[in-house]
PDB file of C-alpha atoms and ligand atoms in Angstrom:
ATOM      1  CA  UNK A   1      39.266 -19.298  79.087  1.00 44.00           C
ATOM      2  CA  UNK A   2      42.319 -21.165  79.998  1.00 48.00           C
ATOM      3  CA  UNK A   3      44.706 -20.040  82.833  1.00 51.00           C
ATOM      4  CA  UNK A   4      48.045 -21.604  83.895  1.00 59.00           C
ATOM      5  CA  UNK A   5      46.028 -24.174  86.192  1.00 73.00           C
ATOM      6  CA  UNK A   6      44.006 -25.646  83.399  1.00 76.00           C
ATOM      7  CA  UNK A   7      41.056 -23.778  84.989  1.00 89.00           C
ATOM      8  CA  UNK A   8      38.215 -24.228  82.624  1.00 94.00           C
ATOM      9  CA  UNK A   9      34.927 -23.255  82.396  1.00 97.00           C
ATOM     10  CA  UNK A  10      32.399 -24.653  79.377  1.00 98.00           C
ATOM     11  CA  UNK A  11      28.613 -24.028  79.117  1.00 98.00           C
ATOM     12  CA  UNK A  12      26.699 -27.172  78.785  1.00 98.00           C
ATOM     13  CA  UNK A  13      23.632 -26.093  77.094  1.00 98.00           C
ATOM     14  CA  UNK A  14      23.355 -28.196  73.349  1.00 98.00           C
ATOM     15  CA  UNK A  15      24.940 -31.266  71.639  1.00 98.00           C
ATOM     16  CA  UNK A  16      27.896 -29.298  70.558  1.00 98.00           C
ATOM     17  CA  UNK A  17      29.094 -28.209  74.087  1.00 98.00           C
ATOM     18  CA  UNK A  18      29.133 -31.859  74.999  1.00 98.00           C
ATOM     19  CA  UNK A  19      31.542 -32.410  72.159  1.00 98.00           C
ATOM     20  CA  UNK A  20      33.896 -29.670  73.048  1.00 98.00           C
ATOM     21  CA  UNK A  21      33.841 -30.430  76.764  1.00 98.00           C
ATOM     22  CA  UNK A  22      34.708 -33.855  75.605  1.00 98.00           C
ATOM     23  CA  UNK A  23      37.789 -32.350  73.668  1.00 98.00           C
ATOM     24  CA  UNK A  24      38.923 -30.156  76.725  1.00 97.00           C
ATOM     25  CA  UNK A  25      38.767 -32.988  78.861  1.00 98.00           C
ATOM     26  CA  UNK A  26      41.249 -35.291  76.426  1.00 98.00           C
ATOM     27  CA  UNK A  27      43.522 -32.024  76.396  1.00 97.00           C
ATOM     28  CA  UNK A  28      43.815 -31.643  79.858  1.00 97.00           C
ATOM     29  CA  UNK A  29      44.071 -35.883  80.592  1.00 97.00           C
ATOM     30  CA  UNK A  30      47.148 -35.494  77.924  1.00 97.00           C
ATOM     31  CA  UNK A  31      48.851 -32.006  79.151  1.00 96.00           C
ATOM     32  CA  UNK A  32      48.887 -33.991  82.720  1.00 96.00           C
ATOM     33  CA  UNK A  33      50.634 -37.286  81.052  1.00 97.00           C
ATOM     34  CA  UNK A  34      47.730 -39.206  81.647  1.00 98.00           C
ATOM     35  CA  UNK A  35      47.833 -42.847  79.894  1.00 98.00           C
ATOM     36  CA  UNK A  36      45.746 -43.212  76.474  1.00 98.00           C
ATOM     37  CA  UNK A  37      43.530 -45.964  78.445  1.00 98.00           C
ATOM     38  CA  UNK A  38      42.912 -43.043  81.764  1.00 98.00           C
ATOM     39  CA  UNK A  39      42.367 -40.377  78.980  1.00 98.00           C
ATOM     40  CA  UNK A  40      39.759 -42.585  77.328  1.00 98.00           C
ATOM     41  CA  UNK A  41      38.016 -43.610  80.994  1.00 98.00           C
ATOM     42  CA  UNK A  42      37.684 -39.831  81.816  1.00 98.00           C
ATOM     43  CA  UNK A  43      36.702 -38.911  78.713  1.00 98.00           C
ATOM     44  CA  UNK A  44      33.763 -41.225  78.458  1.00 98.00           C
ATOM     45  CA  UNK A  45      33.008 -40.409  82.325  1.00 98.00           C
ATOM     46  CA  UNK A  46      32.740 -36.675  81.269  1.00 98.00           C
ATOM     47  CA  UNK A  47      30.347 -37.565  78.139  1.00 98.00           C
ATOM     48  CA  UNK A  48      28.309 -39.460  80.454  1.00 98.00           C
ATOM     49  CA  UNK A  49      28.077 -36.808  83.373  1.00 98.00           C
ATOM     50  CA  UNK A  50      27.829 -34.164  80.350  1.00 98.00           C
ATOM     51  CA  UNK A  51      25.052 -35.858  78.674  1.00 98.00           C
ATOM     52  CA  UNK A  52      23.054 -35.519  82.149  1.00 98.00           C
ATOM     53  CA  UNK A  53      23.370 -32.185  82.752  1.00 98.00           C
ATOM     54  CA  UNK A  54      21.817 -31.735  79.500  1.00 98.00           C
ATOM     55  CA  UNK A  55      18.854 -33.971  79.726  1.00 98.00           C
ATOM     56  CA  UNK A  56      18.089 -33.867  83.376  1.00 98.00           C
ATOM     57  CA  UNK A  57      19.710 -31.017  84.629  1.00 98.00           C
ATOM     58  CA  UNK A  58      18.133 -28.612  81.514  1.00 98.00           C
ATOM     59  CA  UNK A  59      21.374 -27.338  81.014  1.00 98.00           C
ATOM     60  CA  UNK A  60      23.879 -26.354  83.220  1.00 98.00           C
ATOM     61  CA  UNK A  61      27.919 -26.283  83.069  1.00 98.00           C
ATOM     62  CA  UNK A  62      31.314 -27.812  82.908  1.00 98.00           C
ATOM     63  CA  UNK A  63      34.354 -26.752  84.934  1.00 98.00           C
ATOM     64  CA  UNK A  64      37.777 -28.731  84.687  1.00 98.00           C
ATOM     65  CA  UNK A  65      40.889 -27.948  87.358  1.00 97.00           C
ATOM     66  CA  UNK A  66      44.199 -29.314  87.766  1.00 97.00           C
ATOM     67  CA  UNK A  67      44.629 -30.687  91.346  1.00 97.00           C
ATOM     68  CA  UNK A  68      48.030 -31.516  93.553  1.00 95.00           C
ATOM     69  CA  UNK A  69      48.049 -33.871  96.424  1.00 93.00           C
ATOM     70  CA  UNK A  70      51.215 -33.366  97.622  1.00 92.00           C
ATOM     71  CA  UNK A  71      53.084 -34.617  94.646  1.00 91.00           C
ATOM     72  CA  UNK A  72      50.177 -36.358  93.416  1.00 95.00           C
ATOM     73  CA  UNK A  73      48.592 -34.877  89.867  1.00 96.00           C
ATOM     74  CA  UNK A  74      45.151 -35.218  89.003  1.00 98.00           C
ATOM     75  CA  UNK A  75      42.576 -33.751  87.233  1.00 98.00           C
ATOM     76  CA  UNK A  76      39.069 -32.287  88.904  1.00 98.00           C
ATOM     77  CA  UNK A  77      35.840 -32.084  86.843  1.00 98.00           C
ATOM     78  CA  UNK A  78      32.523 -30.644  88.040  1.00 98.00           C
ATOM     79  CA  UNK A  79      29.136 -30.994  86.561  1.00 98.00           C
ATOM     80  CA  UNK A  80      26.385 -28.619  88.039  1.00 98.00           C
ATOM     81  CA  UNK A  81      22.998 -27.665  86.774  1.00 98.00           C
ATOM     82  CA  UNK A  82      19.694 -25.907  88.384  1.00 98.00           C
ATOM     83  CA  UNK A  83      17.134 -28.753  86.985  1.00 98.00           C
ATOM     84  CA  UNK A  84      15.404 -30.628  89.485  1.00 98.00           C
ATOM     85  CA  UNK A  85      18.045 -32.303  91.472  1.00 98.00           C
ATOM     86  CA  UNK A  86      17.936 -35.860  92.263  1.00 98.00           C
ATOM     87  CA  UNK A  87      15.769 -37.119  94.630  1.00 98.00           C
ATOM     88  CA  UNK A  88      17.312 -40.362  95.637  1.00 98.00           C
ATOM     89  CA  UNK A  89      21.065 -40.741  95.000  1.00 98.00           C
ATOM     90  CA  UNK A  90      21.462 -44.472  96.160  1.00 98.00           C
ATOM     91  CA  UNK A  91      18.455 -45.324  93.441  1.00 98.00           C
ATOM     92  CA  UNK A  92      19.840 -42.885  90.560  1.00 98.00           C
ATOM     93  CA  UNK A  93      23.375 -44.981  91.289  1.00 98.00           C
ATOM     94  CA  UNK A  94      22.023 -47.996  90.393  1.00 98.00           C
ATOM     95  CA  UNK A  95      23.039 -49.629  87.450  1.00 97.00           C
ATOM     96  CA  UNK A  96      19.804 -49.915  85.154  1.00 97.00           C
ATOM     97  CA  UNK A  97      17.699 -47.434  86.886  1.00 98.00           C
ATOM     98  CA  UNK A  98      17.269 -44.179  84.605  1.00 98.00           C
ATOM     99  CA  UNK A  99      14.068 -42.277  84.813  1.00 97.00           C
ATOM    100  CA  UNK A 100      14.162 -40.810  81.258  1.00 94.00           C
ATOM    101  CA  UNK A 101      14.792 -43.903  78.802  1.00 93.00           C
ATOM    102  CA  UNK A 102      18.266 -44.393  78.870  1.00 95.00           C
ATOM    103  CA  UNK A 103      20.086 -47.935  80.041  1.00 97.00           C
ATOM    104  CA  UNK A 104      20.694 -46.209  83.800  1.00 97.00           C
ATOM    105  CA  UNK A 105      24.821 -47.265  83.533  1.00 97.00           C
ATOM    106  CA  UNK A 106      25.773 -43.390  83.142  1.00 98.00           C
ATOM    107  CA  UNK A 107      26.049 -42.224  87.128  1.00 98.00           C
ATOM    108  CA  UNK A 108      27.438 -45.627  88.174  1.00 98.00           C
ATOM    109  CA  UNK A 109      29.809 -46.116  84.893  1.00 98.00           C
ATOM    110  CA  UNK A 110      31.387 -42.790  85.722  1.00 98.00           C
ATOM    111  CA  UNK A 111      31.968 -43.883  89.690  1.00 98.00           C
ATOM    112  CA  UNK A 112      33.644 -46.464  88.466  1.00 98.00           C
ATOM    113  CA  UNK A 113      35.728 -44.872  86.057  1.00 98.00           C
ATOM    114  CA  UNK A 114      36.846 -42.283  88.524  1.00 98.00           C
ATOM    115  CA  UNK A 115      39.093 -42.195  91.673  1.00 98.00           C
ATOM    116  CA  UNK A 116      36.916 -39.882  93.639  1.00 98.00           C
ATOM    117  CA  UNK A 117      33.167 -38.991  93.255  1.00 98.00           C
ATOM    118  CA  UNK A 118      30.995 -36.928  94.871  1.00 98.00           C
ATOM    119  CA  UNK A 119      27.082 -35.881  93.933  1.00 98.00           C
ATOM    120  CA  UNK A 120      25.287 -33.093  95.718  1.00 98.00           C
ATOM    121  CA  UNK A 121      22.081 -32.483  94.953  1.00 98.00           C
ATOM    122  CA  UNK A 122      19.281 -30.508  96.097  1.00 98.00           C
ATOM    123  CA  UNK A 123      15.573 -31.378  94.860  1.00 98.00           C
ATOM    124  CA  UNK A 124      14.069 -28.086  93.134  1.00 97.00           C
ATOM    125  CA  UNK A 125      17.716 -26.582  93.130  1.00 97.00           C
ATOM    126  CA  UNK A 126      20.273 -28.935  91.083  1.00 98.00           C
ATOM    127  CA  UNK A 127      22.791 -31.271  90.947  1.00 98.00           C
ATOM    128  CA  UNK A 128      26.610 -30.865  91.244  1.00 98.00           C
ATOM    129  CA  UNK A 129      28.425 -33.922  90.270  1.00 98.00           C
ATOM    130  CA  UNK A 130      31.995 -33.807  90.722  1.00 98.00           C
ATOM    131  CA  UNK A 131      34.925 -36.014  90.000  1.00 98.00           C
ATOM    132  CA  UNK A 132      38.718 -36.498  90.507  1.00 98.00           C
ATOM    133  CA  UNK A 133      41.018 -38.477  88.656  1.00 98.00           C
ATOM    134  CA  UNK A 134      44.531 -38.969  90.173  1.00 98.00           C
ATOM    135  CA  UNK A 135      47.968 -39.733  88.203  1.00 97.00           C
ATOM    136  CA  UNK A 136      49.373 -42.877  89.067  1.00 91.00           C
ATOM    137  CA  UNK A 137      53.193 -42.571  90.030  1.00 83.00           C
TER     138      UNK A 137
HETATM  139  N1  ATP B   1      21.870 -33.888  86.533  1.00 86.82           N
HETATM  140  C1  ATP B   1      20.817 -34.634  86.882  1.00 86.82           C
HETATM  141  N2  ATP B   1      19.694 -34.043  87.348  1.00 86.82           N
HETATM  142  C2  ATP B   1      18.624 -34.793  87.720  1.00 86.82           C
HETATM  143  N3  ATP B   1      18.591 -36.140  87.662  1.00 86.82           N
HETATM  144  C3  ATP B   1      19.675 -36.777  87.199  1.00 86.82           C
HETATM  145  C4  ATP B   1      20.848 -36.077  86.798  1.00 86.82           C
HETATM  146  N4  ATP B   1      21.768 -36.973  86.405  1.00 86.82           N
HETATM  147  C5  ATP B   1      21.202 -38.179  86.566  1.00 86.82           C
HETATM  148  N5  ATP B   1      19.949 -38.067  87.038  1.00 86.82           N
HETATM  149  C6  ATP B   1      19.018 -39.172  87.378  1.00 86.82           C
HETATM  150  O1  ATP B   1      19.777 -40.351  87.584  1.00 86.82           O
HETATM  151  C7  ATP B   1      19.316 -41.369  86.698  1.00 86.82           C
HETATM  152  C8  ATP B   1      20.467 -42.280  86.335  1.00 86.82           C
HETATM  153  O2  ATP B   1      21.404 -41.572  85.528  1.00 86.82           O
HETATM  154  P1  ATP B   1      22.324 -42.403  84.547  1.00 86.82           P
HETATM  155  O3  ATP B   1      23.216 -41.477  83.810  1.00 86.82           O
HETATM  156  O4  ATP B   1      22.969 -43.505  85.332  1.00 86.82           O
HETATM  157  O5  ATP B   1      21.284 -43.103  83.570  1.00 86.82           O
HETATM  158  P2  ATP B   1      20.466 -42.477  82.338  1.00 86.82           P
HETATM  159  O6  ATP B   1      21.008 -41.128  82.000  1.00 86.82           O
HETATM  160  O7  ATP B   1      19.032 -42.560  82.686  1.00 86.82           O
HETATM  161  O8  ATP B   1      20.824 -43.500  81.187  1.00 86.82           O
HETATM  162  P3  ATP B   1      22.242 -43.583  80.405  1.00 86.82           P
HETATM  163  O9  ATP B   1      23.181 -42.571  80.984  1.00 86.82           O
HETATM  164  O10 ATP B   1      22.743 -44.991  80.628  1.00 86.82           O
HETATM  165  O11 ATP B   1      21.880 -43.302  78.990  1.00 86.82           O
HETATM  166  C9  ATP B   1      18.682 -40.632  85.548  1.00 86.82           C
HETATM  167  O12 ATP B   1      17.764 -41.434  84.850  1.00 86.82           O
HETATM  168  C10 ATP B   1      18.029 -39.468  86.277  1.00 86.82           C
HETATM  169  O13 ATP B   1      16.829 -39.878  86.902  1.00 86.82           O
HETATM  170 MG1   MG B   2      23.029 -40.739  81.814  1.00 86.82          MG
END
């Protein structure tokens, strides 16, 4: 479901949703005018945030909106799920830390791919990562 906005919506629930979120997110980064190198940064921050929601989060979904700052374009991305939620944010932000096997760059690769970034997380109730990226002038 696609409105004028860009508003997007995308279950997150198996391999192939990551994939397509992936694709949404490249469609939206280049319907905004976003430069092939931004395009490829959110991209791969999406994939990353994606691939979390999946193995930590136990599923969850994806939700993309267009955003104006005054004349500033950008484009919002949120990342929720109902897994466990993350018990220490600083730690889980860490480059290297991961709890489930992985190399632990995911969270803090993303932050720095991203203009803005912003977890909230409740432990028993889920996670809700959510970034922004702006259009340069
Ligand atoms: N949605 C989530 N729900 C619960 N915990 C999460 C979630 N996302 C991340 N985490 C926690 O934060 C840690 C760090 O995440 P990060 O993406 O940086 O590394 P990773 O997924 O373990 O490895 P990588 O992404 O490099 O393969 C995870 O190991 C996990 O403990
Ligand atoms: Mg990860």
């Amino acid at each position: 479901m696609t409105d004028n906005n860009g508003v997007r919506t995308l279950p997150l629930r198996t391999d192939e949703d990551v994939v397509r979120m992936r694709q949404a997110v490249r469609e939206q980064m280049i319907a905004l005018g976003f430069s092939l190198i931004d395009q490829t940064k959110i991209v791969t921050a999406a994939s990353e945030l994606a691939r979390n929601t999946l193995r930590y989060g136990g599923g969850g979904e994806g939700h993309l909106e267009r955003v104006q700052n005054g004349m500033r374009q950008g484009l919002s991305l949120a990342f929720s799920d109902q897994g466990p939620g993350i018990p220490d944010i600083e730690l889980a932000l860490r480059d290297g830390y991961t709890s489930g096997g992985g190399m632990g760059l995911g969270l803090s690769g993303a932050k720095r791919l991203s203009d803005e970034f912003d977890i909230t997380t409740a432990v028993g109730a889920g996670t809700t990562v959510k970034i922004v990226k702006w259009k340069p002038f």
